[in-house]
Amino acid sequence: MSSPDFMASVFEDARTHRFFTDQPVPDDLLKTLYETMKFAPSASNTCPMRVLFVTSDDARAKLLEAVGDGNKPKVASAPAVAVIAHDMEFYKHLGTLAPHLDPESFAAQDEAKLKMQASNNTWLQGGYFILAARALGLDCGPMSGFNPAKVNELFFEGSSWRASFLLSLGYGSGENIRDRAPRLSFDEACRIV
């Protein structure tokens, strides 16, 4: 059963926020966000998405080194930035998450195929992450204008995590929100066969 108010809050009325108020996002809310979105689907429940929450001034300064000039003010304004990453060794958790799968068959795959599986499923889970954040009352600003290799070097060196996209989180200030852009109609974007 859907609620029109809920649907509007996560779809029609929700906007991409570029700037945020100074109100902090409590760690408990970030934990609730993850605990809510962890039920998002992924192929065979492989769950490759990982999240690094950047909330401290030191970590934010480090992250800004890897962010494109146009996104620096957005990252600086957000009380929290989620680095949405994919785990290239997601298969190490299959004994718990998907015991019907053979972890060794994933480990033996070439890196390009493994990356495609991890990345594609992380993008899927990332969409649910945004919906969960909105449902919890947070505003979001997804970004791809950054240097993933630099983020990996700064935050994930020596690990199997790889940056996919950035998501600023907080309480939007309403500053510089663009008018809603058009979307394609059903007939333009869909086919029923």
mmCIF file of C-alpha atoms in Angstrom:
data_model
loop_
_atom_site.group_PDB
_atom_site.id
_atom_site.type_symbol
_atom_site.label_atom_id
_atom_site.label_comp_id
_atom_site.label_asym_id
_atom_site.label_seq_id
_atom_site.Cartn_x
_atom_site.Cartn_y
_atom_site.Cartn_z
ATOM 1 C CA MET A 1 0.000 0.000 0.000
ATOM 2 C CA SER A 2 1.503 3.305 -1.015
ATOM 3 C CA SER A 3 1.051 6.626 0.697
ATOM 4 C CA PRO A 4 0.784 9.635 -1.633
ATOM 5 C CA ASP A 5 2.620 11.796 0.918
ATOM 6 C CA PHE A 6 5.468 9.315 1.200
ATOM 7 C CA MET A 7 5.754 8.918 -2.566
ATOM 8 C CA ALA A 8 5.855 12.686 -2.994
ATOM 9 C CA SER A 9 8.508 13.059 -0.281
ATOM 10 C CA VAL A 10 10.923 10.634 -1.927
ATOM 11 C CA PHE A 11 10.090 11.310 -5.593
ATOM 12 C CA GLU A 12 8.035 14.268 -6.844
ATOM 13 C CA ASP A 13 8.854 16.797 -4.102
ATOM 14 C CA ALA A 14 12.415 15.679 -3.379
ATOM 15 C CA ARG A 15 15.149 17.741 -4.974
ATOM 16 C CA THR A 16 18.912 17.533 -5.343
ATOM 17 C CA HIS A 17 20.392 19.869 -2.759
ATOM 18 C CA ARG A 18 23.678 21.640 -3.329
ATOM 19 C CA PHE A 19 23.928 23.517 -0.044
ATOM 20 C CA PHE A 20 22.972 22.623 3.503
ATOM 21 C CA THR A 21 22.224 24.195 6.861
ATOM 22 C CA ASP A 22 24.685 23.837 9.742
ATOM 23 C CA GLN A 23 22.445 21.280 11.450
ATOM 24 C CA PRO A 24 24.563 18.166 12.017
ATOM 25 C CA VAL A 25 23.525 14.679 10.981
ATOM 26 C CA PRO A 26 23.866 12.504 14.094
ATOM 27 C CA ASP A 27 25.899 9.301 13.835
ATOM 28 C CA ASP A 28 22.841 7.363 15.039
ATOM 29 C CA LEU A 29 20.871 8.636 12.034
ATOM 30 C CA LEU A 30 23.665 7.551 9.672
ATOM 31 C CA LYS A 31 23.535 4.112 11.274
ATOM 32 C CA THR A 32 19.737 4.021 10.886
ATOM 33 C CA LEU A 33 20.168 5.028 7.251
ATOM 34 C CA TYR A 34 22.441 2.067 6.580
ATOM 35 C CA GLU A 35 20.294 -0.333 8.621
ATOM 36 C CA THR A 36 17.271 0.755 6.562
ATOM 37 C CA MET A 37 18.859 0.550 3.106
ATOM 38 C CA LYS A 38 20.740 -2.707 3.675
ATOM 39 C CA PHE A 39 17.603 -4.533 2.558
ATOM 40 C CA ALA A 40 17.979 -3.104 -0.948
ATOM 41 C CA PRO A 41 18.242 -5.762 -3.638
ATOM 42 C CA SER A 42 21.426 -6.878 -5.323
ATOM 43 C CA ALA A 43 22.113 -9.798 -7.644
ATOM 44 C CA SER A 44 21.968 -12.998 -5.572
ATOM 45 C CA ASN A 45 22.175 -10.856 -2.409
ATOM 46 C CA THR A 46 25.871 -10.165 -3.006
ATOM 47 C CA CYS A 47 25.546 -6.713 -1.346
ATOM 48 C CA PRO A 48 28.796 -5.153 -2.641
ATOM 49 C CA MET A 49 28.010 -1.562 -1.592
ATOM 50 C CA ARG A 50 30.130 -0.055 1.158
ATOM 51 C CA VAL A 51 29.783 3.417 2.689
ATOM 52 C CA LEU A 52 32.362 5.763 4.145
ATOM 53 C CA PHE A 53 30.625 8.582 6.025
ATOM 54 C CA VAL A 54 32.772 11.717 6.010
ATOM 55 C CA THR A 55 31.731 13.992 8.881
ATOM 56 C CA SER A 56 34.906 15.344 10.506
ATOM 57 C CA ASP A 57 36.630 18.516 9.334
ATOM 58 C CA ASP A 58 39.897 16.633 8.757
ATOM 59 C CA ALA A 59 38.272 13.938 6.621
ATOM 60 C CA ARG A 60 36.290 16.573 4.686
ATOM 61 C CA ALA A 61 39.495 18.523 3.946
ATOM 62 C CA LYS A 62 41.045 15.308 2.663
ATOM 63 C CA LEU A 63 38.004 14.533 0.506
ATOM 64 C CA LEU A 64 38.051 18.038 -0.972
ATOM 65 C CA GLU A 65 41.470 17.222 -2.490
ATOM 66 C CA ALA A 66 39.708 14.733 -4.786
ATOM 67 C CA VAL A 67 36.577 16.733 -5.640
ATOM 68 C CA GLY A 68 36.112 18.760 -8.823
ATOM 69 C CA ASP A 69 36.068 22.539 -8.432
ATOM 70 C CA GLY A 70 32.335 22.784 -9.124
ATOM 71 C CA ASN A 71 31.544 20.335 -6.331
ATOM 72 C CA LYS A 72 33.927 21.670 -3.671
ATOM 73 C CA PRO A 73 31.385 24.155 -2.205
ATOM 74 C CA LYS A 74 28.757 21.400 -2.085
ATOM 75 C CA VAL A 75 31.024 19.015 -0.192
ATOM 76 C CA ALA A 76 32.180 21.815 2.116
ATOM 77 C CA SER A 77 28.561 22.742 2.918
ATOM 78 C CA ALA A 78 27.294 19.240 3.741
ATOM 79 C CA PRO A 79 27.422 18.060 7.361
ATOM 80 C CA ALA A 80 27.948 14.522 6.044
ATOM 81 C CA VAL A 81 29.158 13.124 2.748
ATOM 82 C CA ALA A 82 28.718 9.448 1.964
ATOM 83 C CA VAL A 83 31.404 7.992 -0.248
ATOM 84 C CA ILE A 84 29.463 5.184 -1.890
ATOM 85 C CA ALA A 85 31.953 2.466 -2.736
ATOM 86 C CA HIS A 86 31.940 -1.043 -4.136
ATOM 87 C CA ASP A 87 33.911 -3.845 -2.525
ATOM 88 C CA MET A 88 35.957 -5.759 -5.073
ATOM 89 C CA GLU A 89 36.117 -8.633 -2.579
ATOM 90 C CA PHE A 90 32.381 -8.727 -1.877
ATOM 91 C CA TYR A 91 32.501 -12.479 -2.456
ATOM 92 C CA LYS A 92 34.275 -12.961 0.891
ATOM 93 C CA HIS A 93 30.905 -12.412 2.607
ATOM 94 C CA LEU A 94 28.922 -14.849 0.466
ATOM 95 C CA GLY A 95 29.039 -17.554 3.140
ATOM 96 C CA THR A 96 26.744 -15.310 5.187
ATOM 97 C CA LEU A 97 24.876 -13.413 2.475
ATOM 98 C CA ALA A 98 24.452 -16.059 -0.220
ATOM 99 C CA PRO A 99 25.510 -19.519 0.985
ATOM 100 C CA HIS A 100 24.128 -21.041 -2.232
ATOM 101 C CA LEU A 101 26.958 -19.361 -4.189
ATOM 102 C CA ASP A 102 30.568 -20.479 -4.459
ATOM 103 C CA PRO A 103 32.871 -17.631 -3.355
ATOM 104 C CA GLU A 104 35.795 -19.218 -5.178
ATOM 105 C CA SER A 105 34.013 -18.925 -8.526
ATOM 106 C CA PHE A 106 33.836 -15.156 -7.985
ATOM 107 C CA ALA A 107 37.415 -14.929 -6.740
ATOM 108 C CA ALA A 108 38.586 -16.655 -9.935
ATOM 109 C CA GLN A 109 36.887 -14.127 -12.236
ATOM 110 C CA ASP A 110 38.944 -11.556 -14.077
ATOM 111 C CA GLU A 111 38.999 -8.100 -12.516
ATOM 112 C CA ALA A 112 36.889 -6.435 -15.233
ATOM 113 C CA LYS A 113 33.991 -8.868 -14.758
ATOM 114 C CA LEU A 114 34.226 -8.650 -10.977
ATOM 115 C CA LYS A 115 34.277 -4.848 -11.134
ATOM 116 C CA MET A 116 31.223 -4.803 -13.391
ATOM 117 C CA GLN A 117 29.262 -6.999 -10.969
ATOM 118 C CA ALA A 118 30.335 -5.020 -7.904
ATOM 119 C CA SER A 119 29.807 -1.631 -9.531
ATOM 120 C CA ASN A 120 26.429 -2.398 -11.140
ATOM 121 C CA ASN A 121 24.989 -3.757 -7.912
ATOM 122 C CA THR A 122 26.394 -0.845 -5.925
ATOM 123 C CA TRP A 123 24.612 1.622 -8.206
ATOM 124 C CA LEU A 124 21.408 -0.343 -7.649
ATOM 125 C CA GLN A 125 21.881 -0.287 -3.876
ATOM 126 C CA GLY A 126 22.916 3.375 -4.055
ATOM 127 C CA GLY A 127 19.538 4.327 -5.503
ATOM 128 C CA TYR A 128 17.867 2.725 -2.519
ATOM 129 C CA PHE A 129 20.314 4.521 -0.228
ATOM 130 C CA ILE A 130 19.065 7.863 -1.591
ATOM 131 C CA LEU A 131 15.430 6.813 -1.134
ATOM 132 C CA ALA A 132 16.119 5.684 2.443
ATOM 133 C CA ALA A 133 17.882 8.973 3.215
ATOM 134 C CA ARG A 134 14.916 10.952 1.894
ATOM 135 C CA ALA A 135 12.457 8.755 3.802
ATOM 136 C CA LEU A 136 14.408 9.533 6.997
ATOM 137 C CA GLY A 137 14.100 13.274 6.349
ATOM 138 C CA LEU A 138 17.565 13.894 4.919
ATOM 139 C CA ASP A 139 18.232 15.890 1.778
ATOM 140 C CA CYS A 140 20.757 14.552 -0.724
ATOM 141 C CA GLY A 141 23.134 15.768 -3.385
ATOM 142 C CA PRO A 142 24.589 12.955 -5.525
ATOM 143 C CA MET A 143 27.851 13.780 -7.323
ATOM 144 C CA SER A 144 30.106 12.099 -9.846
ATOM 145 C CA GLY A 145 32.436 15.084 -10.354
ATOM 146 C CA PHE A 146 35.407 13.784 -8.397
ATOM 147 C CA ASN A 147 38.555 11.746 -8.904
ATOM 148 C CA PRO A 148 37.764 8.171 -7.806
ATOM 149 C CA ALA A 149 41.416 7.083 -7.979
ATOM 150 C CA LYS A 150 42.366 9.921 -5.609
ATOM 151 C CA VAL A 151 39.558 9.001 -3.194
ATOM 152 C CA ASN A 152 40.746 5.391 -3.279
ATOM 153 C CA GLU A 153 44.291 6.533 -2.532
ATOM 154 C CA LEU A 154 43.245 8.856 0.309
ATOM 155 C CA PHE A 155 40.692 6.635 2.025
ATOM 156 C CA PHE A 156 40.831 3.061 0.741
ATOM 157 C CA GLU A 157 44.553 2.385 0.289
ATOM 158 C CA GLY A 158 45.278 -1.259 1.082
ATOM 159 C CA SER A 159 41.600 -2.241 1.033
ATOM 160 C CA SER A 160 39.297 -3.725 -1.591
ATOM 161 C CA TRP A 161 36.876 -0.765 -1.506
ATOM 162 C CA ARG A 162 36.644 1.443 -4.614
ATOM 163 C CA ALA A 163 34.767 4.760 -4.821
ATOM 164 C CA SER A 164 31.650 4.843 -7.031
ATOM 165 C CA PHE A 165 29.968 8.186 -6.270
ATOM 166 C CA LEU A 166 29.601 10.849 -3.592
ATOM 167 C CA LEU A 167 26.378 11.776 -1.834
ATOM 168 C CA SER A 168 26.118 14.882 0.305
ATOM 169 C CA LEU A 169 23.666 14.452 3.179
ATOM 170 C CA GLY A 170 22.022 16.897 5.529
ATOM 171 C CA TYR A 171 19.214 19.400 5.746
ATOM 172 C CA GLY A 172 19.022 21.463 2.576
ATOM 173 C CA SER A 173 19.260 25.231 2.826
ATOM 174 C CA GLY A 174 17.123 25.698 -0.288
ATOM 175 C CA GLU A 175 19.906 27.806 -1.825
ATOM 176 C CA ASN A 176 20.489 27.501 -5.583
ATOM 177 C CA ILE A 177 17.924 24.785 -6.206
ATOM 178 C CA ARG A 178 17.202 24.740 -9.899
ATOM 179 C CA ASP A 179 13.712 24.565 -11.338
ATOM 180 C CA ARG A 180 12.706 20.974 -11.872
ATOM 181 C CA ALA A 181 13.912 19.828 -15.273
ATOM 182 C CA PRO A 182 11.528 17.910 -17.542
ATOM 183 C CA ARG A 183 11.459 14.129 -17.584
ATOM 184 C CA LEU A 184 10.677 11.863 -20.510
ATOM 185 C CA SER A 185 7.087 10.683 -20.822
ATOM 186 C CA PHE A 186 6.142 7.027 -20.519
ATOM 187 C CA ASP A 187 5.791 6.773 -24.301
ATOM 188 C CA GLU A 188 9.254 8.254 -24.837
ATOM 189 C CA ALA A 189 11.046 6.083 -22.292
ATOM 190 C CA CYS A 190 9.117 2.808 -22.148
ATOM 191 C CA ARG A 191 7.897 -0.034 -24.320
ATOM 192 C CA ILE A 192 5.479 -2.802 -23.495
ATOM 193 C CA VAL A 193 5.944 -5.905 -25.641
#
